[in-house]
């Protein structure tokens, strides 16, 4: 997906799942998937069939839900929203991959050197609580659809748990502590 099309992609993801009744009532919108909207989103070079778009959207939502579940399931909803926002901020930032799954699993092949600890800590990420995973899916859909924005986190691209002290944190602007996570953004929008 080309950069800058994320907002339209979010609308498409929201529309596909909203129309399918997957979103909770409070997160649904009256977005109608039209040919004009799709033509703005899909160029001739990267045309995807409707089924391919649905599969891609479902996979992206699954990756986001996994990250929210494994990184923040014990946090208040605002903390889960903030984690999802960081992932989407990275998708929009040229310093990172341009899809949710690519961001979530960036460097997952490097033990304890990936972007999100659950992806490379050596454990097998399993969903042990269906109810927490359902909340993670709802959070991911709401944030992706633009229903939730946390100004205190804003353009944050990083966070860490309060019980760790990574070296990179000293080179970034601290935004806000929410639950057990502290959120940061880079100075000037790139790597410091």
XYZ file of N, CA and C in Angstrom:
576
model
N 0.851 -1.158 0.000
C 0.000 0.000 0.000
C 0.904 1.231 0.000
N 0.658 2.138 -0.885
C 1.455 3.356 -0.990
C 1.216 4.241 0.216
N 2.264 4.957 0.614
C 2.115 5.877 1.747
C 1.139 6.981 1.364
N 0.441 7.486 2.358
C -0.528 8.534 2.098
C -1.906 7.981 1.775
N -1.971 6.676 1.499
C -3.276 6.075 1.242
C -3.806 5.392 2.484
N -3.100 5.536 3.601
C -3.496 4.866 4.837
C -4.907 5.266 5.266
N -5.240 6.536 5.186
C -6.569 6.983 5.613
C -7.645 6.318 4.773
N -7.425 6.245 3.477
C -8.397 5.585 2.611
C -8.414 4.094 2.909
N -7.220 3.512 3.136
C -7.136 2.106 3.511
C -7.888 1.840 4.792
N -7.795 2.751 5.743
C -8.518 2.608 6.999
C -10.014 2.616 6.761
N -10.463 3.484 5.880
C -11.883 3.550 5.562
C -12.327 2.242 4.922
N -11.499 1.713 4.014
C -11.851 0.456 3.365
C -11.893 -0.671 4.380
N -10.881 -0.763 5.247
C -10.880 -1.790 6.281
C -12.125 -1.639 7.143
N -12.399 -0.408 7.586
C -13.579 -0.167 8.403
C -14.856 -0.512 7.673
N -14.929 -0.168 6.400
C -16.136 -0.445 5.627
C -16.343 -1.950 5.453
N -15.271 -2.662 5.126
C -15.401 -4.102 4.923
C -15.878 -4.773 6.197
N -15.237 -4.471 7.319
C -15.607 -5.129 8.558
C -16.873 -4.544 9.151
N -17.113 -3.266 8.961
C -18.341 -2.656 9.450
C -19.558 -3.237 8.744
N -19.451 -3.387 7.416
C -20.560 -3.956 6.666
C -20.771 -5.415 7.006
N -19.694 -6.102 7.372
C -19.809 -7.511 7.711
C -20.344 -7.711 9.132
N -20.511 -6.621 9.893
C -21.040 -6.726 11.240
C -20.002 -7.150 12.264
N -18.725 -7.061 11.920
C -17.675 -7.493 12.832
C -17.392 -6.436 13.880
N -17.538 -5.178 13.537
C -17.276 -4.119 14.509
C -18.393 -4.033 15.527
N -18.064 -3.678 16.755
C -19.132 -3.431 17.712
C -19.933 -2.212 17.276
N -21.147 -2.112 17.734
C -22.033 -1.033 17.297
C -21.399 0.329 17.520
N -20.721 0.537 18.655
C -20.167 1.855 18.946
C -19.003 2.213 18.038
N -18.442 1.249 17.301
C -17.303 1.549 16.440
C -17.690 1.565 14.969
N -18.956 1.286 14.635
C -19.347 1.278 13.240
C -19.527 2.694 12.729
N -19.453 2.816 11.419
C -19.606 4.115 10.784
C -20.504 3.922 9.581
N -20.992 4.991 9.031
C -21.832 4.917 7.849
C -21.003 5.055 6.580
N -19.827 4.428 6.547
C -18.968 4.473 5.372
C -19.503 3.484 4.351
N -19.669 3.947 3.135
C -20.147 3.080 2.069
C -19.015 2.884 1.081
N -18.702 1.647 0.816
C -17.631 1.300 -0.106
C -18.148 1.502 -1.523
N -17.644 2.542 -2.191
C -18.113 2.862 -3.531
C -16.998 2.659 -4.549
N -17.370 2.621 -5.809
C -16.383 2.488 -6.879
C -15.431 3.677 -6.881
N -15.945 4.879 -6.612
C -15.083 6.064 -6.568
C -14.039 5.951 -5.469
N -14.479 5.504 -4.301
C -13.542 5.343 -3.189
C -12.475 4.320 -3.543
N -12.892 3.208 -4.117
C -11.923 2.170 -4.497
C -10.985 2.657 -5.597
N -11.489 3.413 -6.551
C -10.617 3.884 -7.623
C -9.579 4.864 -7.105
N -9.929 5.632 -6.052
C -8.942 6.505 -5.430
C -7.870 5.698 -4.719
N -8.250 4.560 -4.190
C -7.351 3.751 -3.369
C -6.450 2.837 -4.197
N -6.988 2.264 -5.237
C -6.264 1.255 -6.002
C -5.867 1.821 -7.363
N -4.575 1.797 -7.644
C -4.121 2.222 -8.968
C -4.041 1.002 -9.875
N -3.875 1.232 -11.156
C -3.784 0.134 -12.112
C -2.577 -0.749 -11.823
N -1.533 -0.187 -11.213
C -0.311 -0.947 -10.944
C -0.472 -1.939 -9.800
N -1.344 -1.671 -8.870
C -1.470 -2.566 -7.723
C -2.920 -2.981 -7.484
N -3.636 -3.242 -8.566
C -5.040 -3.618 -8.481
C -5.199 -4.926 -7.719
N -6.137 -4.946 -6.799
C -6.473 -6.142 -6.054
C -7.955 -6.419 -6.232
N -8.290 -7.684 -6.346
C -9.702 -8.033 -6.424
C -10.351 -7.744 -5.069
N -11.667 -7.745 -5.049
C -12.385 -7.506 -3.806
C -11.983 -8.529 -2.753
N -11.901 -9.783 -3.121
C -11.524 -10.828 -2.166
C -10.098 -10.612 -1.669
N -9.195 -10.229 -2.560
C -7.810 -9.960 -2.134
C -7.765 -8.785 -1.156
N -8.570 -7.749 -1.408
C -8.631 -6.613 -0.483
C -9.171 -7.044 0.880
N -10.214 -7.880 0.876
C -10.781 -8.370 2.132
C -9.751 -9.208 2.897
N -9.040 -10.081 2.172
C -8.028 -10.917 2.814
C -6.903 -10.070 3.392
N -6.461 -9.072 2.623
C -5.398 -8.186 3.082
C -5.846 -7.410 4.322
N -7.047 -6.877 4.284
C -7.566 -6.125 5.425
C -7.689 -7.021 6.653
N -8.193 -8.232 6.465
C -8.346 -9.156 7.590
C -6.987 -9.500 8.191
N -5.991 -9.698 7.348
C -4.643 -10.020 7.830
C -4.039 -8.846 8.599
N -4.210 -7.633 8.093
C -3.693 -6.446 8.771
C -4.363 -6.260 10.133
N -5.676 -6.467 10.192
C -6.404 -6.352 11.445
C -5.926 -7.429 12.420
N -5.691 -8.630 11.919
C -5.204 -9.725 12.773
C -3.833 -9.381 13.351
N -2.923 -8.851 12.543
C -1.597 -8.465 13.029
C -1.695 -7.378 14.089
N -2.548 -6.388 13.860
C -2.710 -5.308 14.832
C -3.312 -5.847 16.132
N -4.306 -6.704 16.020
C -4.929 -7.288 17.218
C -3.916 -8.123 17.998
N -3.067 -8.880 17.290
C -2.032 -9.663 17.978
C -1.111 -8.750 18.784
N -0.679 -7.683 18.159
C 0.234 -6.763 18.846
C -0.438 -6.128 20.059
N -1.660 -5.649 19.899
C -2.371 -5.029 21.016
C -2.574 -6.063 22.126
N -2.971 -7.261 21.764
C -3.199 -8.313 22.757
C -1.919 -8.639 23.521
N -0.847 -8.921 22.814
C 0.382 -9.365 23.474
C 1.144 -8.240 24.163
N 1.016 -7.028 23.674
C 1.767 -5.915 24.247
C 0.988 -5.172 25.338
N -0.359 -5.214 25.283
C -1.106 -4.322 26.182
C -2.417 -4.887 26.715
N -2.606 -6.192 26.674
C -3.921 -6.724 27.067
C -4.304 -6.414 28.512
N -3.361 -6.225 29.401
C -3.673 -5.915 30.789
C -3.804 -4.425 31.066
N -3.649 -3.633 30.040
C -3.689 -2.172 30.177
C -5.125 -1.663 30.077
N -5.362 -0.444 30.578
C -6.677 0.162 30.328
C -6.857 0.354 28.817
N -8.098 0.510 28.384
C -8.334 0.666 26.940
C -7.503 1.794 26.349
N -7.311 2.884 27.090
C -6.508 3.990 26.550
C -5.078 3.535 26.259
N -4.540 2.649 27.072
C -3.204 2.109 26.816
C -3.182 1.214 25.597
N -4.242 0.451 25.393
C -4.338 -0.395 24.201
C -4.501 0.468 22.949
N -5.302 1.521 23.063
C -5.471 2.441 21.926
C -4.128 3.065 21.566
N -3.350 3.424 22.595
C -2.061 4.078 22.356
C -1.086 3.128 21.656
N -1.061 1.862 22.053
C -0.189 0.886 21.394
C -0.592 0.734 19.929
N -1.879 0.614 19.665
C -2.355 0.506 18.274
C -1.978 1.764 17.489
N -2.075 2.911 18.118
C -1.723 4.174 17.444
C -0.250 4.221 17.069
N 0.616 3.736 17.950
C 2.048 3.702 17.646
C 2.304 2.863 16.401
N 1.653 1.729 16.311
C 1.842 0.856 15.149
C 1.385 1.562 13.882
N 0.226 2.196 13.918
C -0.259 2.905 12.729
C 0.612 4.126 12.416
N 1.147 4.784 13.444
C 2.075 5.902 13.203
C 3.318 5.405 12.485
N 3.783 4.223 12.838
C 4.949 3.658 12.154
C 4.626 3.327 10.698
N 3.440 2.813 10.453
C 3.042 2.511 9.067
C 3.122 3.778 8.219
N 2.750 4.912 8.791
C 2.753 6.182 8.074
C 4.134 6.839 7.993
N 5.089 6.404 8.787
C 6.423 6.999 8.840
C 7.354 6.273 7.864
N 8.039 7.029 7.031
C 8.913 6.440 6.008
C 10.068 5.621 6.576
N 10.370 5.776 7.846
C 11.466 5.026 8.458
C 11.084 3.563 8.734
N 9.810 3.227 8.552
C 9.321 1.897 8.887
C 8.614 1.278 7.683
N 8.350 -0.020 7.748
C 7.587 -0.662 6.658
C 6.203 -0.025 6.509
N 5.582 -0.260 5.360
C 4.322 0.421 5.066
C 3.068 -0.445 5.218
N 3.146 -1.479 6.025
C 1.947 -2.251 6.332
C 1.977 -2.617 7.813
N 0.812 -2.870 8.363
C 0.720 -3.191 9.790
C 1.517 -4.445 10.105
N 1.312 -5.505 9.332
C 2.010 -6.763 9.616
C 3.527 -6.602 9.498
N 3.981 -5.853 8.511
C 5.417 -5.631 8.356
C 5.996 -4.841 9.520
N 5.251 -3.881 10.037
C 5.702 -3.122 11.205
C 5.736 -4.024 12.438
N 4.666 -4.755 12.674
C 4.562 -5.588 13.872
C 5.663 -6.645 13.901
N 5.976 -7.223 12.758
C 6.946 -8.317 12.736
C 8.311 -7.909 12.171
N 8.587 -6.610 12.124
C 9.892 -6.134 11.660
C 10.993 -6.708 12.560
N 11.993 -7.311 11.964
C 13.138 -7.919 12.658
C 12.746 -9.054 13.602
N 11.616 -9.698 13.365
C 11.174 -10.796 14.233
C 12.148 -11.975 14.191
N 12.956 -12.043 13.155
C 13.928 -13.132 13.039
C 15.149 -12.906 13.932
N 15.282 -11.742 14.542
C 16.406 -11.428 15.420
C 15.968 -11.547 16.881
N 16.532 -12.493 17.590
C 16.134 -12.731 18.980
C 16.286 -11.466 19.824
N 15.191 -11.075 20.446
C 15.140 -9.917 21.347
C 15.651 -8.619 20.719
N 15.521 -8.489 19.400
C 15.942 -7.258 18.733
C 14.869 -6.756 17.771
N 13.666 -7.228 17.958
C 12.576 -6.799 17.082
C 11.898 -5.570 17.674
N 10.890 -5.093 16.988
C 10.208 -3.879 17.407
C 9.229 -4.118 18.549
N 8.594 -5.268 18.574
C 7.601 -5.605 19.576
C 7.988 -6.945 20.195
N 8.229 -6.956 21.485
C 8.870 -8.080 22.157
C 8.180 -9.420 21.926
N 6.860 -9.465 21.850
C 6.196 -10.752 21.683
C 6.601 -11.440 20.381
N 7.027 -10.661 19.393
C 7.352 -11.214 18.073
C 8.696 -11.937 18.035
N 9.568 -11.684 19.005
C 10.900 -12.297 18.917
C 11.492 -12.691 20.267
N 10.660 -12.845 21.282
C 11.214 -13.180 22.601
C 11.421 -14.673 22.811
N 11.172 -15.468 21.771
C 11.401 -16.903 21.854
C 10.186 -17.703 22.292
N 9.175 -17.031 22.791
C 7.960 -17.755 23.179
C 7.016 -17.833 21.985
N 6.132 -18.785 22.033
C 5.140 -18.893 20.969
C 3.942 -18.040 21.360
N 3.669 -16.984 20.599
C 2.557 -16.101 20.981
C 1.207 -16.811 20.827
N 0.569 -17.055 21.946
C -0.730 -17.721 21.951
C -1.765 -16.820 22.587
N -2.961 -16.902 22.079
C -4.075 -16.184 22.686
C -4.668 -17.107 23.737
N -4.556 -16.694 24.970
C -5.057 -17.512 26.080
C -6.378 -16.975 26.634
N -6.759 -15.798 26.196
C -8.013 -15.200 26.658
C -8.786 -14.663 25.460
N -9.822 -15.374 25.089
C -10.630 -14.955 23.939
C -11.253 -13.584 24.164
N -11.649 -13.298 25.396
C -12.285 -12.005 25.659
C -11.287 -10.853 25.515
N -10.046 -11.043 25.976
C -9.022 -10.007 25.801
C -8.679 -9.834 24.318
N -8.665 -10.947 23.575
C -8.358 -10.850 22.152
C -9.478 -10.121 21.410
N -10.719 -10.369 21.802
C -11.850 -9.665 21.176
C -11.724 -8.157 21.412
N -11.354 -7.760 22.623
C -11.142 -6.340 22.911
C -10.009 -5.796 22.039
N -8.922 -6.568 21.901
C -7.791 -6.134 21.067
C -8.233 -5.929 19.616
N -9.092 -6.816 19.104
C -9.619 -6.649 17.744
C -10.456 -5.374 17.641
N -11.319 -5.138 18.617
C -12.168 -3.946 18.603
C -11.331 -2.676 18.693
N -10.317 -2.699 19.539
C -9.417 -1.548 19.669
C -8.722 -1.294 18.337
N -8.178 -2.342 17.735
C -7.487 -2.196 16.449
C -8.387 -1.641 15.361
N -9.621 -2.138 15.299
C -10.560 -1.654 14.289
C -10.929 -0.198 14.535
N -11.170 0.166 15.790
C -11.574 1.541 16.102
C -10.449 2.524 15.800
N -9.228 2.170 16.160
C -8.091 3.058 15.898
C -7.831 3.147 14.396
N -7.881 2.016 13.707
C -7.655 2.001 12.262
C -8.704 2.827 11.528
N -9.932 2.760 11.988
C -11.018 3.501 11.342
C -11.006 4.983 11.703
N -10.067 5.402 12.557
C -9.986 6.811 12.928
C -10.997 7.221 13.979
N -11.631 6.262 14.634
C -12.634 6.561 15.646
C -12.004 7.035 16.949
N -10.742 6.646 17.159
C -10.074 6.984 18.411
C -8.736 7.628 18.098
N -8.496 8.775 18.702
C -7.213 9.462 18.589
C -6.847 9.955 19.979
N -5.631 9.698 20.379
C -5.181 10.119 21.698
C -4.157 11.228 21.499
N -4.550 12.485 21.688
C -3.641 13.604 21.444
C -2.354 13.529 22.266
N -2.441 12.977 23.463
C -1.247 12.888 24.316
C -0.192 11.972 23.711
N -0.598 11.051 22.868
C 0.335 10.145 22.194
C 0.677 10.706 20.815
N -0.305 11.307 20.152
C -0.096 11.983 18.876
C 0.701 11.180 17.873
N 1.894 11.659 17.554
C 2.729 11.044 16.521
C 3.781 10.093 17.092
N 3.552 9.570 18.277
C 4.523 8.655 18.900
C 4.773 7.444 18.013
N 6.035 7.063 17.920
C 6.417 5.876 17.157
C 7.105 4.839 18.040
N 7.251 5.155 19.314
C 7.943 4.249 20.233
C 7.240 4.229 21.581
N 7.419 3.148 22.289
C 6.992 3.063 23.682
C 7.807 1.965 24.344
N 7.815 1.988 25.647
C 8.401 0.893 26.403
C 7.670 0.768 27.730
N 7.797 -0.391 28.330
C 7.190 -0.618 29.636
C 7.940 0.199 30.683
N 7.247 0.575 31.734
C 7.849 1.417 32.770
C 8.972 0.704 33.521
N 9.013 -0.600 33.470
C 10.025 -1.354 34.218
C 11.304 -1.623 33.426
N 11.404 -1.090 32.218
C 12.656 -1.189 31.448
C 13.148 0.220 31.134
N 14.424 0.330 30.819
C 15.033 1.627 30.541
C 15.927 1.533 29.305
N 15.324 1.511 28.121
C 16.124 1.370 26.897
C 16.958 2.622 26.613
N 18.136 2.408 26.031
C 19.026 3.530 25.714
C 18.398 4.513 24.725
N 17.625 4.006 23.788
C 17.051 4.872 22.760
C 16.126 5.933 23.348
N 15.541 5.688 24.506
C 14.574 6.631 25.083
C 15.199 8.001 25.356
N 16.494 8.036 25.663
C 17.163 9.313 25.949
C 17.254 10.202 24.715
N 17.147 9.600 23.528
C 17.299 10.375 22.294
C 15.955 10.837 21.727
N 14.866 10.581 22.439
C 13.537 10.895 21.931
C 12.764 11.792 22.882
N 11.723 12.395 22.334
C 10.849 13.256 23.124
C 9.791 12.411 23.825
N 9.765 12.491 25.139
C 8.781 11.754 25.917
C 7.419 12.425 25.747
N 6.424 11.610 25.428
C 5.077 12.139 25.195
C 4.188 11.993 26.435
N 3.961 10.766 26.859
C 2.985 10.526 27.926
C 3.164 9.116 28.469
N 2.869 8.946 29.737
C 2.795 7.623 30.360
C 1.320 7.248 30.432
N 0.994 6.094 29.899
C -0.375 5.583 29.967
C -0.271 4.148 30.472
N -0.870 3.880 31.593
C -0.764 2.550 32.189
C 0.688 2.230 32.489
N 1.148 1.092 32.021
C 2.528 0.663 32.259
C 3.452 0.949 31.080
N 3.055 1.844 30.182
C 3.894 2.181 29.025
C 4.166 3.683 28.966
N 5.356 4.011 28.503
C 5.741 5.406 28.266
C 5.922 5.559 26.768
N 5.316 6.593 26.195
C 5.295 6.798 24.750
C 6.227 7.938 24.355
N 6.879 7.772 23.185
C 7.873 8.718 22.692
C 7.678 8.975 21.213
N 8.181 10.122 20.794
C 8.290 10.391 19.365
C 9.710 10.882 19.098
N 10.119 10.735 17.852
C 11.460 11.178 17.492
C 11.465 12.691 17.300
N 12.594 13.299 17.548
C 12.735 14.719 17.268
C 12.831 14.883 15.761
N 12.046 15.756 15.185
C 12.103 16.016 13.755
C 11.483 14.947 12.888
N 10.831 13.963 13.478
C 10.115 12.955 12.702
C 10.943 11.804 12.183
N 12.234 11.766 12.418
C 13.066 10.661 11.944
C 13.912 10.135 13.065
N 14.867 9.312 12.753
C 15.757 8.783 13.782
C 16.638 9.887 14.298
N 16.823 9.959 15.590
C 17.640 10.990 16.225
C 19.113 10.717 16.022
